[in-house]
CSV table of C-alpha atoms and ligand atoms in Angstrom, one decimal:
chain,number,residue,atom,x,y,z
A,1,MET,CA,-70.4,-10.8,-59.1
A,2,LYS,CA,-67.0,-12.7,-59.0
A,3,ARG,CA,-65.6,-13.1,-55.5
A,4,THR,CA,-62.0,-13.8,-54.8
A,5,ILE,CA,-60.4,-14.2,-51.4
A,6,LEU,CA,-56.7,-13.6,-51.0
A,7,ALA,CA,-56.0,-15.7,-48.0
A,8,HIS,CA,-53.1,-16.4,-45.6
A,9,ILE,CA,-51.3,-13.1,-46.5
A,10,ALA,CA,-48.2,-13.2,-44.4
A,11,GLU,CA,-48.5,-9.5,-43.6
A,12,LEU,CA,-51.0,-7.0,-44.8
A,13,ALA,CA,-49.7,-3.5,-44.4
A,14,THR,CA,-51.8,-0.4,-45.1
A,15,PRO,CA,-52.5,3.1,-44.0
A,16,LYS,CA,-56.2,3.6,-43.3
A,17,GLY,CA,-58.6,6.4,-44.2
A,18,ARG,CA,-60.3,8.3,-47.0
A,19,GLU,CA,-58.2,11.5,-46.8
A,20,ALA,CA,-54.5,12.5,-46.5
A,21,ARG,CA,-52.9,11.5,-43.2
A,22,GLN,CA,-51.0,14.4,-41.7
A,23,GLY,CA,-48.0,14.6,-39.4
A,24,ALA,CA,-47.7,11.8,-36.8
A,25,ARG,CA,-50.7,10.0,-38.2
A,26,MET,CA,-48.6,9.1,-41.3
A,27,ASN,CA,-46.7,6.7,-39.1
A,28,GLU,CA,-49.8,4.7,-38.0
A,29,LEU,CA,-49.7,1.8,-40.3
A,30,SER,CA,-52.1,-1.1,-39.9
A,31,VAL,CA,-50.3,-4.4,-40.0
A,32,THR,CA,-52.2,-7.7,-39.9
A,33,ARG,CA,-50.6,-11.2,-40.0
A,34,ASP,CA,-52.3,-14.1,-41.7
A,35,ALA,CA,-54.6,-11.7,-43.3
A,36,ALA,CA,-57.3,-12.1,-45.9
A,37,VAL,CA,-58.9,-9.7,-48.4
A,38,VAL,CA,-62.3,-10.3,-50.0
A,39,ILE,CA,-62.5,-8.9,-53.5
A,40,GLU,CA,-65.9,-8.6,-55.2
A,41,GLY,CA,-65.8,-7.3,-58.7
A,42,GLU,CA,-63.5,-4.2,-58.7
A,43,ASN,CA,-63.8,-3.5,-55.0
A,44,ILE,CA,-62.7,-4.7,-51.6
A,45,LEU,CA,-65.6,-6.2,-49.7
A,46,ALA,CA,-63.9,-7.1,-46.4
A,47,VAL,CA,-60.5,-7.3,-44.8
A,48,GLY,CA,-59.5,-9.3,-41.7
A,49,ASP,CA,-57.7,-12.3,-40.3
A,50,THR,CA,-57.9,-15.4,-42.5
A,51,ASP,CA,-60.0,-17.6,-40.2
A,52,THR,CA,-62.7,-14.9,-39.6
A,53,ILE,CA,-62.9,-14.0,-43.2
A,54,LEU,CA,-63.1,-17.6,-44.5
A,55,SER,CA,-65.8,-18.5,-42.0
A,56,SER,CA,-68.0,-15.6,-43.3
A,57,TYR,CA,-67.2,-15.2,-47.0
A,58,ARG,CA,-65.9,-18.4,-48.5
A,59,ASP,CA,-69.2,-19.6,-50.2
A,60,GLY,CA,-68.8,-19.4,-53.9
A,61,ALA,CA,-65.4,-17.6,-53.7
A,62,GLU,CA,-62.2,-18.5,-55.4
A,63,ILE,CA,-59.6,-18.7,-52.7
A,64,ARG,CA,-55.9,-17.8,-53.4
A,65,ASP,CA,-53.2,-18.7,-50.9
A,66,LEU,CA,-50.7,-15.9,-50.5
A,67,SER,CA,-48.7,-17.4,-47.6
A,68,GLY,CA,-45.1,-16.3,-47.9
A,69,HIS,CA,-46.1,-12.9,-49.3
A,70,ALA,CA,-46.7,-9.5,-47.8
A,71,VAL,CA,-49.4,-7.3,-49.4
A,72,VAL,CA,-49.5,-3.5,-49.6
A,73,PRO,CA,-51.8,-1.0,-51.5
A,74,GLY,CA,-51.1,-0.3,-55.1
A,75,PHE,CA,-48.6,2.6,-55.4
A,76,VAL,CA,-50.0,6.0,-56.5
A,77,ASP,CA,-47.4,7.9,-58.4
A,78,SER,CA,-49.0,11.4,-58.1
A,79,HIS,CA,-46.4,13.5,-60.1
A,80,THR,CA,-45.1,12.3,-63.5
A,81,HIS,CA,-44.3,13.7,-66.9
A,82,PHE,CA,-44.4,10.2,-68.5
A,83,LEU,CA,-45.3,11.4,-72.0
A,84,PHE,CA,-42.5,13.1,-73.9
A,85,GLY,CA,-40.7,12.9,-77.2
A,86,GLY,CA,-37.0,12.1,-77.5
A,87,TYR,CA,-34.4,12.1,-74.8
A,88,ARG,CA,-31.7,14.5,-73.4
A,89,PRO,CA,-28.6,12.4,-72.6
A,90,GLU,CA,-26.3,15.2,-73.6
A,91,GLU,CA,-27.8,17.5,-71.0
A,92,PHE,CA,-27.3,14.8,-68.3
A,93,MET,CA,-23.6,14.7,-69.3
A,94,MET,CA,-23.4,18.5,-69.1
A,95,ARG,CA,-24.8,18.5,-65.6
A,96,LEU,CA,-22.3,15.8,-64.6
A,97,ALA,CA,-19.6,18.2,-66.0
A,98,GLY,CA,-20.9,20.9,-63.6
A,99,GLU,CA,-23.6,22.8,-65.6
A,100,SER,CA,-26.7,23.6,-63.6
A,101,TYR,CA,-30.3,22.6,-64.5
A,102,LEU,CA,-31.5,26.1,-64.4
A,103,ALA,CA,-28.6,27.5,-66.5
A,104,ILE,CA,-29.3,24.9,-69.2
A,105,HIS,CA,-33.0,25.8,-69.0
A,106,LYS,CA,-32.4,29.5,-69.3
A,107,ALA,CA,-30.0,29.0,-72.3
A,108,GLY,CA,-32.9,27.3,-74.2
A,109,GLY,CA,-32.0,23.7,-73.5
A,110,GLY,CA,-33.8,21.6,-71.1
A,111,ILE,CA,-37.6,21.5,-71.3
A,112,GLU,CA,-37.5,23.5,-74.6
A,113,CYS,CA,-35.5,20.7,-76.2
A,114,THR,CA,-38.1,18.1,-75.3
A,115,VAL,CA,-40.9,20.5,-76.5
A,116,GLU,CA,-39.3,20.5,-79.9
A,117,LYS,CA,-39.1,16.8,-80.1
A,118,THR,CA,-42.6,16.3,-78.6
A,119,ARG,CA,-44.2,18.6,-81.1
A,120,ASN,CA,-42.8,16.4,-83.9
A,121,GLU,CA,-44.2,13.2,-82.4
A,122,THR,CA,-47.3,11.6,-83.9
A,123,GLU,CA,-50.1,10.4,-81.7
A,124,GLU,CA,-49.1,6.8,-82.5
A,125,GLN,CA,-45.5,7.3,-81.3
A,126,MET,CA,-46.7,9.0,-78.2
A,127,ASP,CA,-49.1,6.2,-77.5
A,128,ARG,CA,-46.6,3.5,-78.0
A,129,GLU,CA,-43.9,5.1,-75.8
A,130,GLY,CA,-46.4,6.0,-73.1
A,131,ARG,CA,-47.8,2.5,-73.0
A,132,ALA,CA,-44.3,1.0,-72.6
A,133,ARG,CA,-43.5,3.4,-69.7
A,134,LEU,CA,-46.8,2.5,-68.0
A,135,ARG,CA,-46.0,-1.2,-68.3
A,136,ASP,CA,-42.7,-0.6,-66.6
A,137,ALA,CA,-44.4,1.4,-63.8
A,138,LEU,CA,-47.0,-1.4,-63.3
A,139,GLN,CA,-44.1,-3.9,-62.9
A,140,MET,CA,-43.0,-1.8,-60.0
A,141,GLY,CA,-46.4,-1.8,-58.4
A,142,VAL,CA,-47.8,1.5,-59.6
A,143,THR,CA,-51.6,1.1,-60.1
A,144,SER,CA,-52.5,4.8,-60.5
A,145,MET,CA,-50.5,7.6,-62.0
A,146,GLU,CA,-50.8,11.3,-62.5
A,147,GLY,CA,-49.5,12.4,-65.9
A,148,LYS,CA,-48.7,16.0,-67.0
A,149,SER,CA,-48.9,17.6,-70.4
A,150,GLY,CA,-46.4,20.5,-70.8
A,151,TYR,CA,-44.1,19.3,-73.5
A,152,GLY,CA,-46.1,20.9,-76.3
A,153,LEU,CA,-47.0,24.3,-74.9
A,154,ASP,CA,-48.9,25.0,-78.2
A,155,ARG,CA,-52.5,24.1,-78.6
A,156,ASP,CA,-52.3,21.0,-80.7
A,157,THR,CA,-49.5,19.2,-78.9
A,158,GLU,CA,-50.9,19.9,-75.5
A,159,LEU,CA,-54.3,18.5,-76.6
A,160,ARG,CA,-52.6,15.5,-78.2
A,161,MET,CA,-50.8,14.7,-75.0
A,162,LEU,CA,-54.0,14.9,-72.9
A,163,ARG,CA,-55.9,12.9,-75.4
A,164,VAL,CA,-53.3,10.2,-75.5
A,165,MET,CA,-53.4,10.0,-71.7
A,166,ARG,CA,-57.2,9.6,-71.9
A,167,LYS,CA,-56.8,6.8,-74.4
A,168,LEU,CA,-54.1,5.0,-72.4
A,169,ASP,CA,-56.2,5.3,-69.3
A,170,LYS,CA,-58.9,3.2,-71.0
A,171,GLU,CA,-56.7,0.7,-72.7
A,172,GLN,CA,-54.2,-0.5,-70.1
A,173,PRO,CA,-54.3,-1.2,-66.3
A,174,VAL,CA,-52.6,1.8,-64.8
A,175,GLU,CA,-55.3,4.4,-64.1
A,176,ILE,CA,-54.2,7.9,-65.3
A,177,THR,CA,-55.1,11.3,-63.8
A,178,PRO,CA,-54.3,13.9,-66.4
A,179,THR,CA,-52.9,17.4,-65.5
A,180,TYR,CA,-52.6,20.3,-67.9
A,181,LEU,CA,-49.1,21.8,-67.4
A,182,GLY,CA,-49.1,24.4,-70.1
A,183,GLY,CA,-47.2,26.5,-67.6
A,184,HIS,CA,-44.2,24.3,-67.8
A,185,SER,CA,-42.0,26.8,-69.6
A,186,VAL,CA,-42.5,29.9,-71.7
A,187,PRO,CA,-42.7,28.7,-75.3
A,188,ARG,CA,-40.4,30.3,-77.8
A,189,GLU,CA,-43.4,31.9,-79.5
A,190,TYR,CA,-43.9,34.0,-76.4
A,191,ARG,CA,-40.2,34.3,-75.4
A,192,ASP,CA,-40.4,37.9,-74.1
A,193,ARG,CA,-44.1,37.9,-73.4
A,194,PRO,CA,-44.7,35.4,-70.5
A,195,ASP,CA,-47.8,37.4,-69.4
A,196,GLY,CA,-49.2,37.1,-72.9
A,197,TYR,CA,-48.7,33.3,-72.7
A,198,ILE,CA,-50.5,33.2,-69.3
A,199,ASP,CA,-53.4,35.2,-70.8
A,200,TRP,CA,-53.5,32.9,-73.8
A,201,MET,CA,-53.7,29.8,-71.7
A,202,ILE,CA,-56.5,31.3,-69.7
A,203,ARG,CA,-58.4,32.5,-72.7
A,204,GLU,CA,-57.8,29.6,-75.2
A,205,MET,CA,-56.6,26.5,-73.5
A,206,LEU,CA,-58.6,26.2,-70.3
A,207,PRO,CA,-62.0,26.4,-71.9
A,208,LEU,CA,-61.0,23.8,-74.5
A,209,ILE,CA,-59.7,21.5,-71.9
A,210,ARG,CA,-62.7,21.9,-69.7
A,211,GLU,CA,-65.1,21.3,-72.6
A,212,GLU,CA,-63.4,18.0,-73.6
A,213,ARG,CA,-62.9,17.1,-69.9
A,214,LEU,CA,-59.2,16.4,-70.7
A,215,ALA,CA,-57.6,17.3,-67.4
A,216,ALA,CA,-58.5,17.2,-63.7
A,217,PHE,CA,-55.8,19.5,-62.6
A,218,VAL,CA,-53.8,22.5,-63.8
A,219,ASP,CA,-50.2,22.9,-62.8
A,220,ILE,CA,-47.4,25.5,-63.3
A,221,PHE,CA,-43.6,25.6,-62.8
A,222,CYS,CA,-43.3,28.5,-60.4
A,223,GLU,CA,-39.6,29.1,-60.4
A,224,ASP,CA,-37.0,31.8,-60.8
A,225,GLY,CA,-36.5,32.3,-64.5
A,226,VAL,CA,-39.7,30.4,-65.4
A,227,PHE,CA,-43.0,31.7,-64.1
A,228,THR,CA,-43.3,34.2,-61.2
A,229,ALA,CA,-45.6,33.7,-58.2
A,230,ALA,CA,-47.8,36.4,-59.6
A,231,GLN,CA,-48.1,34.7,-63.0
A,232,SER,CA,-48.7,31.4,-61.3
A,233,GLU,CA,-51.4,32.8,-59.2
A,234,LYS,CA,-53.1,34.3,-62.2
A,235,LEU,CA,-53.2,31.1,-64.1
A,236,LEU,CA,-54.2,28.9,-61.2
A,237,SER,CA,-56.9,31.2,-59.8
A,238,ALA,CA,-58.5,31.3,-63.3
A,239,ALA,CA,-58.2,27.5,-63.5
A,240,SER,CA,-59.7,27.1,-60.1
A,241,ALA,CA,-62.6,29.5,-60.9
A,242,MET,CA,-63.3,27.2,-63.9
A,243,GLY,CA,-63.5,24.1,-61.7
A,244,PHE,CA,-60.1,22.6,-62.2
A,245,GLY,CA,-58.0,21.4,-59.2
A,246,THR,CA,-54.6,23.0,-59.0
A,247,LYS,CA,-51.0,21.9,-58.3
A,248,ILE,CA,-47.7,23.8,-58.3
A,249,HIS,CA,-44.1,23.0,-59.0
A,250,ALA,CA,-43.0,25.0,-56.0
A,251,ASP,CA,-39.7,26.0,-54.4
A,252,GLU,CA,-37.7,23.5,-56.3
A,253,ILE,CA,-34.5,25.4,-57.1
A,254,MET,CA,-35.1,28.8,-55.4
A,255,SER,CA,-37.6,29.7,-52.7
A,256,THR,CA,-40.2,31.8,-54.5
A,257,GLY,CA,-43.2,31.4,-52.2
A,258,GLY,CA,-44.7,28.6,-54.2
A,259,ALA,CA,-45.8,26.6,-51.1
A,260,GLU,CA,-47.5,29.7,-49.6
A,261,LEU,CA,-49.2,30.3,-52.9
A,262,ALA,CA,-50.4,26.7,-53.1
A,263,VAL,CA,-52.0,27.0,-49.7
A,264,GLY,CA,-53.6,30.3,-50.5
A,265,LEU,CA,-55.1,28.8,-53.6
A,266,HIS,CA,-56.3,25.6,-51.9
A,267,SER,CA,-54.2,23.6,-54.3
A,268,VAL,CA,-54.4,19.9,-53.9
A,269,SER,CA,-50.6,19.7,-53.8
A,270,ALA,CA,-47.4,21.7,-53.7
A,271,ASP,CA,-44.6,19.7,-55.3
A,272,HIS,CA,-40.8,19.5,-55.0
A,273,LEU,CA,-40.3,21.9,-52.0
A,274,LEU,CA,-36.5,21.4,-51.8
A,275,MET,CA,-36.1,25.1,-50.9
A,276,ILE,CA,-39.4,25.6,-49.0
A,277,SER,CA,-39.3,28.4,-46.4
A,278,ASP,CA,-40.3,28.0,-42.7
A,279,GLN,CA,-43.4,30.1,-43.4
A,280,GLY,CA,-44.2,27.7,-46.3
A,281,ILE,CA,-43.9,24.7,-43.9
A,282,ARG,CA,-46.2,26.4,-41.3
A,283,ASP,CA,-48.7,27.3,-44.0
A,284,LEU,CA,-48.8,23.8,-45.4
A,285,ALA,CA,-49.2,22.2,-42.0
A,286,GLY,CA,-52.4,24.1,-41.3
A,287,SER,CA,-53.9,23.3,-44.7
A,288,GLY,CA,-55.5,20.7,-46.9
A,289,THR,CA,-52.6,20.9,-49.4
A,290,VAL,CA,-50.4,17.8,-49.7
A,291,ALA,CA,-46.6,18.4,-49.7
A,292,THR,CA,-45.5,16.1,-52.6
A,293,LEU,CA,-41.8,15.3,-52.4
A,294,LEU,CA,-39.8,14.0,-55.4
A,295,PRO,CA,-36.5,12.6,-54.0
A,296,CYS,CA,-35.4,10.9,-57.2
A,297,THR,CA,-35.1,14.4,-58.8
A,298,ALA,CA,-33.0,15.8,-55.9
A,299,PHE,CA,-30.9,12.6,-56.3
A,300,CYS,CA,-30.4,13.0,-60.1
A,301,LEU,CA,-29.7,16.8,-59.8
A,302,ALA,CA,-27.4,16.2,-56.8
A,303,LYS,CA,-29.4,18.7,-54.7
A,304,PRO,CA,-30.2,18.5,-51.0
A,305,TYR,CA,-33.4,16.6,-50.3
A,306,ALA,CA,-36.7,18.3,-49.4
A,307,PRO,CA,-37.0,18.6,-45.6
A,308,ALA,CA,-39.4,15.6,-45.2
A,309,ARG,CA,-38.8,15.3,-41.4
A,310,LYS,CA,-39.4,19.0,-40.8
A,311,LEU,CA,-42.6,18.8,-42.9
A,312,ILE,CA,-44.0,15.8,-41.1
A,313,ASP,CA,-43.0,16.9,-37.6
A,314,ALA,CA,-44.7,20.2,-38.3
A,315,GLY,CA,-47.9,18.3,-39.1
A,316,CYS,CA,-48.0,18.3,-42.9
A,317,ALA,CA,-49.3,15.6,-45.2
A,318,VAL,CA,-46.4,14.3,-47.3
A,319,ALA,CA,-46.7,12.4,-50.5
A,320,LEU,CA,-43.9,10.8,-52.5
A,321,ALA,CA,-43.8,10.6,-56.2
A,322,SER,CA,-41.4,9.8,-59.0
A,323,ASP,CA,-41.4,13.0,-61.2
A,324,TYR,CA,-40.5,10.7,-64.0
A,325,ASN,CA,-39.3,13.0,-66.9
A,326,PRO,CA,-36.6,13.1,-69.6
A,327,GLY,CA,-34.7,16.0,-68.0
A,328,SER,CA,-34.3,16.4,-64.2
A,329,CYS,CA,-35.2,12.8,-63.4
A,330,PHE,CA,-35.2,10.1,-66.0
A,331,THR,CA,-36.2,7.3,-63.7
A,332,GLY,CA,-39.6,6.1,-62.4
A,333,SER,CA,-37.9,3.7,-60.0
A,334,ILE,CA,-40.2,3.0,-57.0
A,335,PRO,CA,-37.6,0.9,-55.3
A,336,LEU,CA,-35.1,3.8,-55.5
A,337,LEU,CA,-37.8,6.2,-54.2
A,338,PHE,CA,-38.4,4.1,-51.1
A,339,ALA,CA,-34.6,3.9,-50.5
A,340,LEU,CA,-34.0,7.6,-50.7
A,341,ALA,CA,-37.1,8.5,-48.6
A,342,VAL,CA,-36.2,6.2,-45.8
A,343,ILE,CA,-32.4,6.1,-45.8
A,344,HIS,CA,-31.7,9.7,-46.8
A,345,MET,CA,-34.8,11.7,-45.9
A,346,HIS,CA,-35.2,9.9,-42.6
A,347,MET,CA,-38.9,9.0,-43.2
A,348,SER,CA,-40.0,5.9,-41.4
A,349,LEU,CA,-41.1,3.0,-43.7
A,350,PRO,CA,-44.7,3.4,-42.5
A,351,GLU,CA,-44.5,7.1,-43.4
A,352,ALA,CA,-43.0,6.4,-46.8
A,353,LEU,CA,-45.6,3.8,-47.5
A,354,CYS,CA,-48.4,6.2,-46.5
A,355,ALA,CA,-46.8,8.8,-48.7
A,356,LEU,CA,-46.8,6.6,-51.8
A,357,THR,CA,-50.3,5.2,-51.3
A,358,LEU,CA,-53.0,7.1,-49.3
A,359,ASN,CA,-51.3,10.5,-49.4
A,360,GLY,CA,-50.4,10.1,-53.1
A,361,ALA,CA,-54.1,9.3,-53.7
A,362,ALA,CA,-55.1,12.5,-51.8
A,363,ALA,CA,-52.6,14.4,-54.0
A,364,ILE,CA,-54.7,13.5,-57.0
A,365,GLY,CA,-58.1,13.9,-55.3
A,366,ARG,CA,-58.7,10.1,-55.1
A,367,ALA,CA,-58.3,9.1,-51.5
A,368,ASP,CA,-61.9,8.1,-51.2
A,369,ARG,CA,-61.4,5.3,-53.7
A,370,ILE,CA,-57.7,4.2,-53.7
A,371,GLY,CA,-54.6,4.3,-51.6
A,372,SER,CA,-55.5,1.9,-48.9
A,373,ILE,CA,-56.8,-1.7,-48.4
A,374,GLU,CA,-60.1,-1.2,-46.8
A,375,PRO,CA,-63.7,-2.2,-47.5
A,376,GLY,CA,-65.3,0.0,-50.2
A,377,LYS,CA,-62.1,0.9,-51.9
A,378,GLN,CA,-60.9,-0.3,-55.2
A,379,ALA,CA,-59.0,-3.6,-55.1
A,380,ASP,CA,-55.6,-2.2,-56.2
A,381,LEU,CA,-53.0,-4.3,-54.4
A,382,VAL,CA,-49.3,-5.2,-54.6
A,383,VAL,CA,-48.2,-8.7,-53.6
A,384,LEU,CA,-44.5,-8.6,-52.5
A,385,ASN,CA,-41.9,-11.3,-53.0
A,386,HIS,CA,-41.2,-11.6,-49.3
A,387,PRO,CA,-43.4,-12.1,-46.2
A,388,GLU,CA,-42.4,-8.8,-44.6
A,389,TYR,CA,-43.1,-5.4,-46.1
A,390,GLU,CA,-39.8,-4.2,-44.7
A,391,PHE,CA,-38.2,-5.8,-47.7
A,392,LEU,CA,-39.4,-2.7,-49.7
A,393,VAL,CA,-36.4,-0.9,-48.3
A,394,TYR,CA,-34.2,-3.5,-46.7
A,395,ASN,CA,-33.6,-5.2,-50.1
A,396,THR,CA,-32.4,-1.8,-51.2
A,397,ALA,CA,-33.5,-0.4,-54.6
A,398,VAL,CA,-34.5,-3.8,-55.8
A,399,ASN,CA,-38.0,-4.4,-57.2
A,400,GLN,CA,-40.0,-6.4,-54.6
A,401,VAL,CA,-43.2,-6.9,-56.7
A,402,HIS,CA,-44.5,-10.4,-57.2
A,403,GLU,CA,-48.0,-9.7,-58.5
A,404,VAL,CA,-50.2,-6.7,-59.0
A,405,TYR,CA,-54.0,-6.5,-58.8
A,406,LYS,CA,-55.8,-3.6,-60.4
A,407,LYS,CA,-59.6,-3.2,-59.8
A,408,GLY,CA,-59.7,-6.8,-58.5
A,409,VAL,CA,-57.9,-8.4,-61.5
A,410,SER,CA,-54.4,-9.8,-61.5
A,411,VAL,CA,-52.7,-7.7,-64.2
A,412,CYS,CA,-49.0,-8.4,-63.7
A,413,HIS,CA,-47.1,-11.5,-62.4
A,414,ARG,CA,-43.4,-11.5,-62.1
B,1,NIG,O1,-40.6,18.5,-62.3
B,1,NIG,N1,-39.4,21.2,-62.8
B,1,NIG,C1,-40.0,21.2,-63.9
B,1,NIG,N2,-40.3,20.2,-64.5
B,1,NIG,C2,-39.8,18.9,-64.4
B,1,NIG,C3,-38.6,18.8,-65.3
B,1,NIG,C4,-38.9,18.7,-66.7
B,1,NIG,C5,-37.8,18.5,-67.6
B,1,NIG,O2,-36.6,18.9,-67.3
B,1,NIG,O3,-38.1,18.1,-68.7
B,1,NIG,C6,-39.6,18.6,-63.0
B,1,NIG,O4,-38.5,18.3,-62.5
B,2,FE,FE1,-42.3,17.7,-62.3
């Protein structure tokens, strides 16, 4: 098997572990100067200081000198809607003029507008656009990404979205974890019958998706004017009984008990949480559910950020993700995400790094294989332009990626 040693890494910064880190443990980052990583095939074989590593592992290895560069784990973007048809610039302008996201949604704009356009997209178009967006994400150091359906809502378009994700996962470097988000919005066919739509998803869609193994997770937008907590619970408990993991868009615009529900259902993550209640924070802290925060969405909607400090200080495991989508957050910018988390949400940089790597991995059920630079994990690494990982935020909102390794292979060089 091919062996490569990345040697003389100026600073190797990584959280450690095979599960989400909670509370104060998020701040415990391992930083090694003049470090080396031994890659064998797709995996990491050893990590340590360069002298020790070279004396034990250099035979037959290709050695690459990374002096002058810091290295961090590949970023895990655990919440995205990267497949969609068309764009909604007019809606963005309406919001700038004072209209609210929810008012536009309730008036039949918003998600419904993208549903219309996505239903009209061919598989080829979807594939081409998705591929280009993944290339952009890789350039920013994203090596694994969760992707949601939810812009078809009907049978064929939802299946098309999930199949395109499966194809893209095989054909380009960014690993994709697919999530069925049929519960993104009530489709026009069911306008006054949301309960009928929930039943239809349980009866028709979940068995199909399970049979073709098209999604690992099922998600729902639990929000005032979208799906109630009771409807969310019904869909997600059915999904969970069928063996899917579950996720919830929770407490984004109104506090509707989404976080509490996620904990009760043992969901892998509760996402957004801008309006989470104190009870929700307490519940999450004592649970295995990751609190996934999406600061770029709060930024784009000009809403107050989720209470990251309160969540971490209460002992929760926090992940950060982009929420890349054509409506509430048309940016997948990882540099912006770091800046908002650290400067405006008052997370420390070690916490933010943990949130975007190990805890992101936990939020898609993959912390055993990705999210940190340790022996036995997949060799997914980001080489930065500068010798100190602090540049991730100090050089504010500017891409710091020099090179990306996915499964041991250099897949992007800038
Ligand atoms: O996570 N909140 C619901 N879904 C997306 C927005 C989708 C859209 O507006 O198209 C979100 O913000
Ligand atoms: Fe989302």
